């Protein structure tokens, strides 16, 4: 099967680029002697997980219990569910753990810690530390750290943090600084726990930018990173990878033409309405159109408007090409996690336009 | 089952509000003696289709061939696929039509018209007319109208247009003006075809705002509208319905707290990254938090940030309430089509918190 034969819109995943991205991160973390616990929230695919786990301890990170179910069913048992747990979700975690999984949950809330410890089949838990993102977590110096630890008791497995604000950095130098604050904050929290007599075997940090660029990860036991596997326009603007390192694109068909513009069948649902590059140096609208082989043949052909099923591409005046209805393009996404989530499978290529495999995804909750 | 028992995030659909919205549109179109060909791109549900088709001729509109397959399998045969067809998609349309469906396609392209007419099992087709949206379609006076009609030959079934720019209107008076331009443009195109000896039995217009507010629809045979069934914050700001007429919301759980803010488990995937209200009078961020019964108990509790699985709600300083982890909220969406698409089912309520039914959706392509 060829890309030309696929119904559009659909996802294309380039295995060669994926492997390059995987190897780059493995090398960066290996340099710092830190294990990778890959975040599968981007790929949501067992086939991708198998590639990224080569040479790693085998644990993964997930963002939904649907992912936890799916990966556990495919034999991955060491799973960190890295979104704060609620008491109501503990039964589902317990069911999965009873059937052979080992799901670790996270919390930053004393009452939830009590709910975890008092559950009939309590999972292990990490305390979420806020090292600057101001989303979830308590500060490394927060008084409640020891209270939560006390309530978790023997279920406490350590600490975790996520420096998601690294995506707001403008230069690699800034990412390096954020990575050090992330590292020192979460390590300090672990040390506070140990000084108070608690075990904290897991010290988990992560975001693709900080995992890639951290200069030193002393005291950290694992890094979580996911979006780097696929890359996207936003990350390319952060310079965490190049424009040629975007592994996942959306295959689309031209469905209309007007002077200077193309209408395609990838709109807001197929691309997502994510506008991550809006505040960056270059605004890529809802995505950048590439040719069928994934090359930037058409220059700045940018999806300026995204309706539900229509994308409107402004053609680059310097690269005018004659298109006809039915011609194929590939759209590089702003934010690959959001774009992938609208689709249920990847069509895998390796360079060229031969479809080598179809890999399913697990969506929803 | 109660809403409190559902895993979060998930969709809640209030049947009473849905029915009210359905009746309001039926009344508006009945006043103008125009049939409704409901656009199922929002609801993507046979259960909703059955409600909205009561008292109507029975034809529907879809935005994907996946919807066409699904609705045809559920016995709805008269289907307008209202996104420009490509030659490659004609085989799938032909297969569906051979199995009993009657899918009508649209085009604005002479070469595609030739491809339609020369297909071994050609579908009927409408010519898309641009009445001001500047997305797809040719102008009512465009020279190519008769050329496309000539190429379609006996497969020509009429004309259609979509005044999507009505969503950019700021007042109802402006919507009324756009509706009249939409009507007069598409009717004029039909008259040009008839003057040249072509049949044009179908004159289809539509967008929820223009279908609702048009003062006169003379010459139009059907209106397509979909998003009005559910409503959303953006439409409420357009005043096409009230804030109490939002039928679909996202049920979510509190997963974290910090002073003045709540973290919930509905993020960019569960809500979508749509920012339709950004340019409106009031910016609702990524959605507005309501209580478990769908009331605005918390004032302006707005989802200001949306990460993949985390939503960050800024609490209204005038309505401070003490929440705990696990508490439930419902989020009214910016743009209901985008939000619904991340979910595979509706949990149906009617007022209260009893889950009366689960209705599946058809997503993807």
XYZ file of C-alpha atoms in Angstrom:
730
model
C 0.000 0.000 0.000
C 1.133 3.520 -0.808
C 0.332 6.828 0.870
C -1.569 7.725 -2.309
C -3.997 4.882 -1.593
C -5.016 5.973 1.899
C -8.308 7.705 2.660
C -7.645 11.195 3.977
C -7.200 12.719 6.469
C -5.001 10.250 8.357
C -1.754 10.097 10.281
C 1.619 9.250 8.766
C 4.463 8.241 11.068
C 7.998 8.093 9.729
C 9.816 5.310 11.531
C 13.277 6.522 10.554
C 12.696 9.944 12.065
C 11.039 8.377 15.115
C 14.101 6.176 15.697
C 16.442 9.160 15.343
C 14.427 11.095 17.940
C 14.380 8.086 20.267
C 18.122 7.625 19.973
C 18.845 11.287 20.579
C 16.922 11.277 23.870
C 18.417 7.942 24.963
C 21.863 9.403 24.330
C 21.095 12.619 26.246
C 19.801 10.717 29.269
C 22.563 8.124 29.051
C 25.098 10.931 29.300
C 23.497 11.839 32.632
C 23.132 8.181 33.647
C 19.379 8.528 34.100
C 16.778 5.955 33.070
C 13.957 6.883 30.755
C 10.378 6.233 31.794
C 8.893 7.268 28.451
C 5.653 9.209 28.540
C 3.272 7.409 26.210
C 0.661 10.191 26.207
C 1.837 11.357 22.794
C 2.212 8.088 20.901
C -0.390 5.996 22.808
C 0.901 2.987 20.878
C 2.406 -0.294 22.007
C 4.453 -0.436 18.803
C 6.094 2.884 19.619
C 6.520 1.846 23.262
C 8.459 -1.267 22.198
C 10.872 0.847 20.187
C 11.409 3.469 22.870
C 11.881 0.903 25.659
C 14.865 -0.756 23.979
C 17.791 -0.438 26.386
C 15.602 1.073 29.125
C 14.322 -0.479 32.381
C 10.823 -1.024 30.965
C 8.609 1.323 32.946
C 6.400 3.859 31.215
C 4.367 6.943 32.029
C 0.733 7.441 31.028
C -1.745 10.301 31.191
C -5.029 8.347 31.302
C -6.287 5.142 32.836
C -7.318 4.052 29.329
C -3.608 4.104 28.440
C -2.800 2.196 31.633
C -5.355 -0.505 30.719
C -4.064 -0.744 27.164
C -0.367 -0.951 27.969
C -0.964 -3.373 30.854
C -2.939 -5.596 28.476
C 0.106 -5.526 26.180
C 2.436 -6.682 28.932
C 3.896 -3.445 30.259
C 3.360 -3.549 33.999
C 5.480 -0.758 35.526
C 3.242 2.234 34.835
C 3.307 5.712 36.354
C -0.074 7.424 35.970
C 1.221 10.989 36.026
C -2.025 12.923 36.538
C -3.188 13.499 40.130
C -5.382 10.639 41.235
C -8.844 11.116 42.728
C -10.236 8.763 45.393
C -12.877 7.591 42.891
C -10.241 6.333 40.447
C -8.507 4.089 42.975
C -10.846 1.148 42.337
C -9.882 1.015 38.667
C -6.200 1.237 39.567
C -6.674 -1.566 42.087
C -8.381 -3.773 39.496
C -5.494 -3.281 37.092
C -2.926 -3.932 39.795
C -4.787 -7.069 40.882
C -4.530 -8.356 37.325
C -0.759 -7.989 37.224
C -0.010 -4.312 36.636
C 1.979 -2.173 39.007
C 0.473 1.273 38.586
C 1.999 4.074 40.609
C -0.243 7.082 41.220
C 0.589 10.667 42.168
C -0.936 13.132 44.603
C -0.267 16.469 46.246
C -3.253 16.319 48.594
C -3.302 15.054 52.201
C -6.896 13.782 52.042
C -6.190 11.878 48.853
C -3.087 10.401 50.484
C -5.337 9.087 53.233
C -7.724 7.662 50.647
C -4.814 5.899 48.913
C -3.373 4.414 52.108
C -6.762 3.273 53.381
C -7.869 1.643 50.125
C -8.165 -2.155 50.449
C -5.643 -2.579 47.609
C -3.584 0.582 47.813
C -1.227 1.439 44.944
C 2.198 2.938 45.477
C 2.246 6.722 45.175
C 4.607 9.580 44.432
C 4.170 13.048 45.864
C 3.952 15.668 43.131
C 6.395 18.540 43.556
C 5.973 21.901 41.866
C 9.334 23.133 40.626
C 8.013 26.203 38.860
C 5.256 25.161 36.483
C 2.484 26.249 38.912
C 0.113 23.519 37.711
C -0.026 20.580 40.138
C 2.200 19.796 43.103
C 3.478 21.339 46.297
C 6.723 23.270 46.601
C 9.852 21.345 47.663
C 9.828 23.233 50.976
C 6.086 22.940 51.563
C 5.032 21.924 55.081
C 2.501 19.462 53.715
C 5.229 17.294 52.149
C 5.858 15.403 55.366
C 2.163 15.316 56.221
C 1.325 13.681 52.884
C 4.256 11.291 53.303
C 3.045 10.359 56.769
C -0.442 9.664 55.504
C 0.848 7.544 52.588
C 3.027 5.549 54.973
C 4.521 2.456 53.312
C 2.741 3.274 50.027
C 5.074 6.247 49.515
C 7.423 5.483 46.627
C 9.078 8.863 46.139
C 8.564 12.172 44.395
C 7.938 13.465 40.893
C 7.870 16.826 39.158
C 7.166 18.211 35.707
C 8.854 21.375 34.489
C 6.215 22.042 31.869
C 7.168 25.701 31.866
C 10.272 24.667 29.925
C 8.009 24.831 26.848
C 7.795 28.570 27.479
C 11.579 28.962 27.191
C 12.963 30.896 24.259
C 16.496 29.553 24.203
C 18.292 26.344 25.092
C 20.181 28.236 27.806
C 16.899 28.973 29.510
C 15.848 25.316 29.295
C 19.123 24.320 30.970
C 18.370 26.684 33.860
C 14.824 25.349 34.239
C 16.147 21.773 34.158
C 18.503 22.510 37.045
C 15.701 24.077 39.107
C 13.543 21.054 38.314
C 16.318 18.653 39.353
C 17.373 20.470 42.490
C 13.764 20.989 43.611
C 12.643 17.403 43.286
C 15.892 16.053 44.729
C 15.558 18.422 47.681
C 12.025 17.150 48.340
C 13.325 13.558 48.265
C 16.072 14.488 50.728
C 13.562 16.081 53.082
C 11.538 12.874 53.013
C 14.613 10.705 53.661
C 15.770 12.964 56.510
C 12.372 12.397 58.106
C 12.820 8.644 57.838
C 10.755 7.980 54.713
C 11.904 5.887 51.778
C 11.933 7.744 48.478
C 13.400 5.321 45.948
C 11.874 7.122 42.937
C 12.911 10.675 42.079
C 11.184 11.349 38.778
C 11.465 14.459 36.669
C 10.626 15.215 33.134
C 9.554 17.219 30.186
C 11.049 16.662 26.777
C 13.003 19.959 26.755
C 14.539 19.546 30.220
C 15.253 15.828 29.778
C 17.043 16.611 26.521
C 19.072 19.587 27.697
C 19.759 19.052 31.411
C 23.496 19.375 32.068
C 23.448 17.304 35.232
C 20.798 15.031 36.754
C 22.425 13.984 39.999
C 19.907 12.535 42.454
C 17.261 11.948 39.794
C 16.399 8.290 39.180
C 14.285 8.626 36.041
C 13.139 11.094 33.410
C 9.727 11.195 31.790
C 9.521 12.545 28.255
C 7.175 11.807 25.396
C 6.523 14.490 22.841
C 10.158 14.408 21.653
C 9.471 11.045 19.979
C 7.370 12.715 17.302
C 8.429 16.354 17.431
C 6.343 19.198 16.034
C 6.575 22.769 14.821
C 6.438 24.192 18.327
C 9.352 22.075 19.517
C 11.284 22.926 16.381
C 10.878 26.583 17.287
C 12.185 25.815 20.779
C 15.178 24.270 18.982
C 14.776 21.010 20.889
C 14.948 19.393 17.456
C 15.135 20.422 13.825
C 12.357 20.922 11.305
C 13.478 17.656 9.669
C 12.848 15.733 12.876
C 9.042 15.865 12.806
C 8.082 12.183 12.641
C 4.292 12.468 12.549
C 2.285 14.364 9.946
C -1.295 14.430 8.696
C -1.913 13.182 5.176
C -4.529 15.323 3.463
C -6.127 15.836 0.044
C -6.656 19.068 -1.816
C -10.418 19.627 -2.030
C -10.516 23.137 -3.464
C -8.469 25.972 -4.882
C -8.661 29.718 -5.077
C -5.891 32.105 -6.125
C -3.119 31.911 -3.536
C -5.024 29.439 -1.384
C -5.709 25.717 -1.157
C -8.563 24.035 0.658
C -7.693 20.621 2.144
C -9.651 17.937 3.992
C -7.659 18.302 7.213
C -9.364 20.845 9.426
C -9.691 21.538 13.121
C -10.558 17.936 13.963
C -7.751 16.308 11.983
C -5.116 18.897 12.993
C -6.547 20.093 16.346
C -7.182 23.731 17.137
C -3.865 23.985 18.980
C -2.101 27.282 18.303
C 1.164 26.670 20.145
C 3.269 28.519 17.604
C 1.111 31.650 17.858
C 3.457 33.271 20.360
C 6.673 31.959 18.788
C 9.061 33.604 16.359
C 7.153 32.171 13.436
C 3.421 31.529 13.563
C 2.618 28.316 11.682
C -1.149 28.753 12.036
C -2.621 25.263 12.352
C 0.281 23.530 10.579
C 2.753 23.602 7.715
C 2.073 21.823 4.424
C 4.809 19.507 3.112
C 4.843 17.408 -0.023
C 3.794 13.765 -0.112
C 7.297 12.656 0.849
C 7.417 15.052 3.791
C 9.720 17.641 2.204
C 9.262 21.400 2.432
C 8.768 21.742 -1.310
C 6.117 24.428 -0.975
C 7.987 26.787 1.346
C 5.727 28.550 3.833
C 2.458 26.864 2.885
C 0.690 27.454 6.197
C -2.763 26.312 7.326
C -4.165 29.726 8.233
C -7.713 28.691 9.008
C -9.105 25.442 10.391
C -12.820 24.721 10.140
C -14.179 21.395 11.394
C -13.204 19.418 8.273
C -11.634 22.093 6.059
C -8.153 23.542 6.307
C -7.325 26.685 4.346
C -3.673 26.869 3.288
C -2.085 30.135 2.274
C 0.388 29.350 -0.482
C 3.885 30.784 -0.409
C 4.041 33.433 -3.175
C 7.627 32.355 -3.853
C 6.740 28.691 -4.404
C 3.597 28.708 -6.487
C 2.680 25.227 -7.685
C -0.324 24.146 -9.669
C -2.464 21.797 -7.581
C -5.552 19.892 -8.565
C -8.367 18.455 -6.473
C -7.250 15.122 -5.067
C -3.551 15.998 -4.803
C -1.938 14.892 -1.559
C -0.004 16.894 1.013
C 1.307 16.183 4.479
C 0.781 18.699 7.279
C 3.365 19.060 10.033
C 1.488 19.783 13.279
C 1.846 22.589 15.791
C 1.482 20.243 18.732
C 1.721 16.590 17.919
C -0.020 15.255 21.067
C -3.185 17.179 20.243
C -3.137 16.290 16.556
C -2.526 12.595 17.088
C -5.445 12.312 19.505
C -8.064 12.788 16.794
C -6.870 9.668 14.976
C -7.026 5.980 15.830
C -3.973 4.703 13.971
C -0.619 5.528 12.375
C 0.344 4.668 8.827
C 4.025 3.903 9.137
C 6.515 4.834 6.429
C 10.294 5.011 6.338
C 11.216 7.809 4.011
C 9.292 7.225 0.717
C 5.589 6.557 0.354
C 5.312 2.824 1.056
C 3.035 2.097 4.006
C 4.997 -0.504 5.971
C 2.614 -1.027 8.876
C -0.482 0.266 10.614
C -0.102 0.893 14.332
C -3.225 1.479 16.443
C -3.546 4.149 19.132
C -5.513 4.151 22.392
C -7.591 7.314 22.757
C -10.168 8.504 25.275
C -10.311 7.855 28.993
C -26.465 5.263 37.376
C -25.717 8.799 38.552
C -23.352 11.399 37.138
C -21.320 10.965 40.342
C -20.613 7.365 39.317
C -19.107 8.113 35.898
C -15.373 8.022 35.228
C -14.173 11.487 34.244
C -13.758 13.242 31.904
C -16.833 12.369 29.860
C -19.695 14.027 28.005
C -23.073 14.835 29.514
C -25.982 15.578 27.202
C -29.160 17.102 28.605
C -32.078 15.761 26.602
C -34.500 18.434 27.772
C -32.248 21.246 26.564
C -31.535 19.332 23.348
C -35.258 18.997 22.638
C -35.809 22.697 23.329
C -33.055 23.616 20.865
C -34.441 21.199 18.279
C -37.927 22.637 18.619
C -36.728 26.221 18.362
C -34.975 25.536 15.045
C -37.909 23.496 13.686
C -40.189 26.405 14.522
C -37.887 28.972 12.892
C -37.621 26.951 9.669
C -41.316 26.065 9.714
C -42.111 29.791 9.772
C -40.173 30.068 6.517
C -41.645 26.816 5.167
C -38.205 25.291 4.646
C -37.280 21.694 5.396
C -34.417 20.888 7.720
C -31.604 18.642 6.532
C -29.887 18.494 9.921
C -26.107 18.561 9.936
C -24.996 15.624 12.035
C -21.335 16.743 12.220
C -21.866 18.011 15.763
C -23.868 15.209 17.360
C -22.603 12.285 15.204
C -25.257 10.154 16.897
C -28.172 8.168 15.510
C -30.089 8.768 18.737
C -29.852 12.522 18.253
C -30.656 12.162 14.544
C -33.893 10.353 15.358
C -35.001 13.203 17.619
C -34.093 15.956 15.199
C -35.695 14.235 12.210
C -39.154 14.150 13.793
C -41.475 16.091 11.507
C -38.767 16.538 8.870
C -38.348 14.850 5.464
C -35.619 12.520 6.721
C -32.488 13.625 4.900
C -29.347 14.555 6.811
C -26.029 16.277 6.230
C -22.659 14.807 7.178
C -19.083 16.066 7.226
C -17.206 12.768 6.849
C -17.671 9.518 5.005
C -17.402 7.753 8.373
C -20.612 9.546 9.357
C -22.181 8.584 6.026
C -21.334 4.916 6.629
C -22.657 5.017 10.177
C -25.941 6.746 9.446
C -26.565 4.622 6.349
C -26.010 1.518 8.473
C -28.679 2.880 10.830
C -31.205 3.279 8.041
C -30.824 6.924 7.044
C -30.321 6.915 3.308
C -30.736 10.503 2.091
C -27.320 11.910 2.976
C -25.613 15.072 1.783
C -21.845 14.845 2.236
C -21.196 18.566 2.531
C -17.416 18.666 2.110
C -16.039 18.903 -1.439
C -15.528 15.449 -2.861
C -12.250 14.273 -4.375
C -12.144 11.794 -7.261
C -10.480 9.252 -4.936
C -13.464 9.250 -2.562
C -16.010 8.394 -5.237
C -15.478 4.641 -4.931
C -16.455 4.668 -1.264
C -19.526 6.780 -2.041
C -20.449 4.345 -4.823
C -20.119 1.360 -2.493
C -22.432 3.008 0.036
C -24.919 3.958 -2.643
C -24.840 0.440 -4.063
C -25.809 -0.876 -0.633
C -28.890 1.316 -0.415
C -27.714 4.795 0.527
C -28.314 7.848 -1.593
C -25.313 10.024 -0.916
C -25.198 13.378 -2.643
C -21.751 14.926 -3.030
C -20.670 18.513 -3.629
C -18.059 20.109 -5.878
C -16.940 23.478 -7.192
C -14.374 22.060 -9.616
C -14.870 21.265 -13.318
C -12.396 18.369 -13.364
C -14.031 16.788 -10.340
C -17.410 17.211 -12.028
C -16.047 15.211 -14.930
C -14.754 12.548 -12.540
C -18.189 12.321 -10.902
C -20.086 12.044 -14.165
C -17.697 9.498 -15.629
C -17.623 7.236 -12.555
C -19.236 3.829 -13.230
C -21.710 4.479 -10.363
C -21.919 8.246 -10.264
C -23.603 9.900 -7.263
C -25.825 12.944 -7.590
C -23.999 16.199 -6.956
C -24.633 19.776 -5.881
C -22.504 22.676 -7.015
C -21.070 24.596 -4.069
C -21.758 28.323 -4.181
C -19.758 30.873 -2.215
C -22.098 33.505 -0.781
C -19.473 35.345 1.219
C -17.658 32.853 3.431
C -14.667 32.633 1.049
C -13.987 28.995 1.933
C -15.262 26.615 -0.755
C -17.501 27.289 -3.716
C -17.772 29.534 -6.712
C -19.619 32.842 -6.785
C -23.269 32.829 -7.938
C -22.205 34.741 -11.079
C -19.105 32.684 -11.762
C -18.605 31.597 -15.370
C -17.685 28.083 -14.294
C -21.169 27.434 -12.874
C -22.560 26.402 -16.233
C -19.387 24.570 -17.163
C -19.542 22.427 -14.014
C -23.270 21.862 -14.578
C -22.607 20.776 -18.126
C -19.960 18.314 -17.023
C -22.199 16.867 -14.288
C -25.024 16.451 -16.785
C -27.885 14.395 -15.358
C -26.025 13.915 -12.071
C -26.576 17.582 -11.243
C -29.065 17.846 -8.367
C -28.828 21.536 -7.550
C -26.775 23.986 -5.523
C -25.691 24.483 -1.934
C -23.979 27.187 0.084
C -22.772 27.740 3.629
C -22.706 31.206 5.166
C -20.149 30.237 7.770
C -19.156 33.869 8.118
C -22.422 34.344 10.039
C -20.439 33.098 13.052
C -18.386 36.260 12.754
C -21.468 38.454 13.170
C -21.766 40.538 16.305
C -25.503 41.140 16.325
C -28.622 39.331 15.196
C -29.289 42.150 12.707
C -26.013 41.314 10.995
C -26.924 37.609 10.872
C -30.227 38.528 9.180
C -28.331 40.457 6.492
C -25.909 37.571 5.915
C -28.833 35.132 5.707
C -30.441 37.193 2.960
C -27.185 37.334 0.966
C -26.835 33.581 1.435
C -30.410 32.989 0.265
C -30.340 35.346 -2.673
C -26.930 34.108 -3.835
C -27.745 30.429 -3.859
C -31.206 31.004 -5.345
C -29.660 33.130 -8.081
C -27.228 30.351 -8.925
C -30.129 27.884 -9.151
C -31.999 30.272 -11.448
C -28.971 30.606 -13.731
C -28.816 26.814 -13.983
C -32.529 26.542 -14.751
C -32.345 29.317 -17.335
C -29.665 27.288 -19.088
C -31.910 24.238 -19.121
C -30.515 22.365 -16.125
C -32.619 20.867 -13.379
C -31.809 22.202 -9.906
C -34.333 20.615 -7.559
C -32.196 21.129 -4.447
C -31.342 24.641 -3.241
C -29.588 24.066 0.052
C -28.338 26.719 2.437
C -27.324 26.642 6.006
C -25.481 27.577 9.097
C -27.146 27.531 12.485
C -27.205 31.338 12.858
C -28.654 32.065 9.401
C -31.145 29.176 9.522
C -32.379 30.439 12.886
C -32.619 34.123 12.021
C -33.390 34.343 8.290
C -36.454 36.527 7.757
C -37.361 34.980 4.422
C -36.148 31.838 2.642
C -37.999 32.046 -0.625
C -36.483 29.750 -3.265
C -34.547 27.695 -0.753
C -35.629 24.055 -0.486
C -33.709 23.016 2.620
C -31.561 24.351 5.424
C -28.580 22.608 6.965
C -27.811 23.342 10.611
C -26.215 21.285 13.337
C -24.389 23.050 16.105
C -27.608 24.692 17.373
C -28.715 21.288 18.718
C -26.136 21.447 21.486
C -25.249 25.132 21.708
C -22.064 26.423 23.289
C -20.510 29.519 24.824
C -19.600 30.991 21.450
C -23.156 30.727 20.140
C -24.491 32.138 23.391
C -22.294 35.177 22.804
C -23.728 35.456 19.291
C -27.125 35.460 21.006
C -28.357 32.619 18.804
C -29.401 31.000 22.095
C -29.126 31.658 25.804
C -26.508 30.480 28.283
C -29.135 28.078 29.658
C -29.478 26.381 26.279
C -26.121 24.593 26.270
C -27.120 20.937 26.086
C -23.704 19.282 26.105
C -21.077 19.688 28.818
C -17.971 17.859 29.969
C -18.136 16.160 33.357
C -14.839 16.546 35.184
C -13.284 15.897 38.597
C -11.269 18.265 40.733
C -7.732 16.857 40.906
C -5.923 19.709 42.636
C -6.336 23.049 44.363
C -4.305 26.153 44.893
C -5.546 29.510 46.199
C -7.992 30.940 43.678
C -7.525 28.040 41.270
C -8.769 24.515 40.688
C -7.080 21.806 38.661
C -9.498 19.427 36.907
C -9.093 16.303 34.781
C -10.561 17.905 31.646
C -7.751 19.445 29.632
C -7.047 20.216 26.011
C -8.061 16.761 24.836
C -11.361 16.571 26.718
C -12.335 20.198 26.007
C -10.424 20.814 22.751
C -8.039 23.699 22.257
C -10.731 25.740 20.520
C -10.643 29.404 21.533
C -13.747 30.660 19.722
C -14.712 33.089 22.472
C -11.274 34.729 22.434
C -12.461 37.516 20.148
C -15.929 37.844 21.681
C -17.234 40.260 24.316
C -16.364 37.796 27.044
C -13.442 35.393 26.780
C -14.392 32.049 28.338
C -10.903 30.600 27.941
C -11.341 26.880 27.283
C -14.760 26.661 28.943
C -16.941 27.703 31.870
C -17.333 25.534 34.971
C -20.879 24.782 36.138
C -22.025 22.698 39.075
C -22.921 19.021 38.811
C -26.496 19.901 37.829
C -25.335 22.292 35.119
C -26.073 25.543 36.975
C -23.805 28.567 37.092
C -23.299 28.278 40.851
C -19.644 29.304 40.675
C -20.052 32.484 38.630
C -17.158 33.095 36.259
C -15.182 29.925 36.957
C -13.274 29.865 33.677
C -10.812 27.264 32.367
C -7.885 29.599 31.735
C -5.294 26.992 30.781
C -5.673 23.640 29.096
C -2.822 21.139 29.180
C -3.264 17.716 27.612
C -5.166 16.202 30.568
C -5.239 19.103 33.029
C -7.552 22.098 33.013
C -6.754 25.040 35.258
C -9.852 26.926 36.411
C -9.627 30.438 37.754
C -12.231 30.753 40.491
C -14.545 33.745 40.645
C -13.419 35.846 43.642
C -17.073 36.659 44.296
C -18.125 32.997 44.497
C -15.464 31.251 46.495
C -16.426 27.689 47.362
C -14.390 25.091 49.159
C -13.689 22.179 46.824
C -11.967 18.921 47.552
C -10.192 16.461 45.273
C -12.787 14.255 43.599
C -15.573 16.878 43.509
C -17.434 17.007 40.209
C -18.044 19.939 37.874
C -19.450 20.293 34.389
C -17.692 22.442 31.807
C -19.682 24.294 29.165
C -17.605 24.271 25.959
C -16.471 27.101 23.732
C -17.230 25.151 20.566
C -19.285 22.036 21.080
C -18.363 20.299 17.773
C -14.686 20.322 18.698
C -15.253 19.254 22.281
C -17.612 16.409 21.439
C -15.161 14.932 18.939
C -12.716 13.794 21.609
C -15.349 11.535 23.169
C -17.017 8.348 21.982
C -20.371 8.592 23.802
C -22.890 10.823 25.531
C -24.237 10.243 29.007
C -27.811 11.452 28.728
C -29.556 13.246 31.585
C -32.756 15.268 31.763
C -32.222 17.938 34.373
C -30.935 16.148 37.533
C -28.037 13.725 37.761
C -29.635 10.435 36.715
C -27.949 8.931 33.659
C -30.898 7.844 31.518
C -29.031 6.479 28.510
C -25.656 6.201 26.824
C -25.599 7.249 23.191
C -22.539 6.406 21.079
C -20.858 8.784 18.619
C -19.085 8.120 15.335
C -15.690 9.837 15.202
C -12.833 9.811 12.746
C -12.911 9.519 8.969
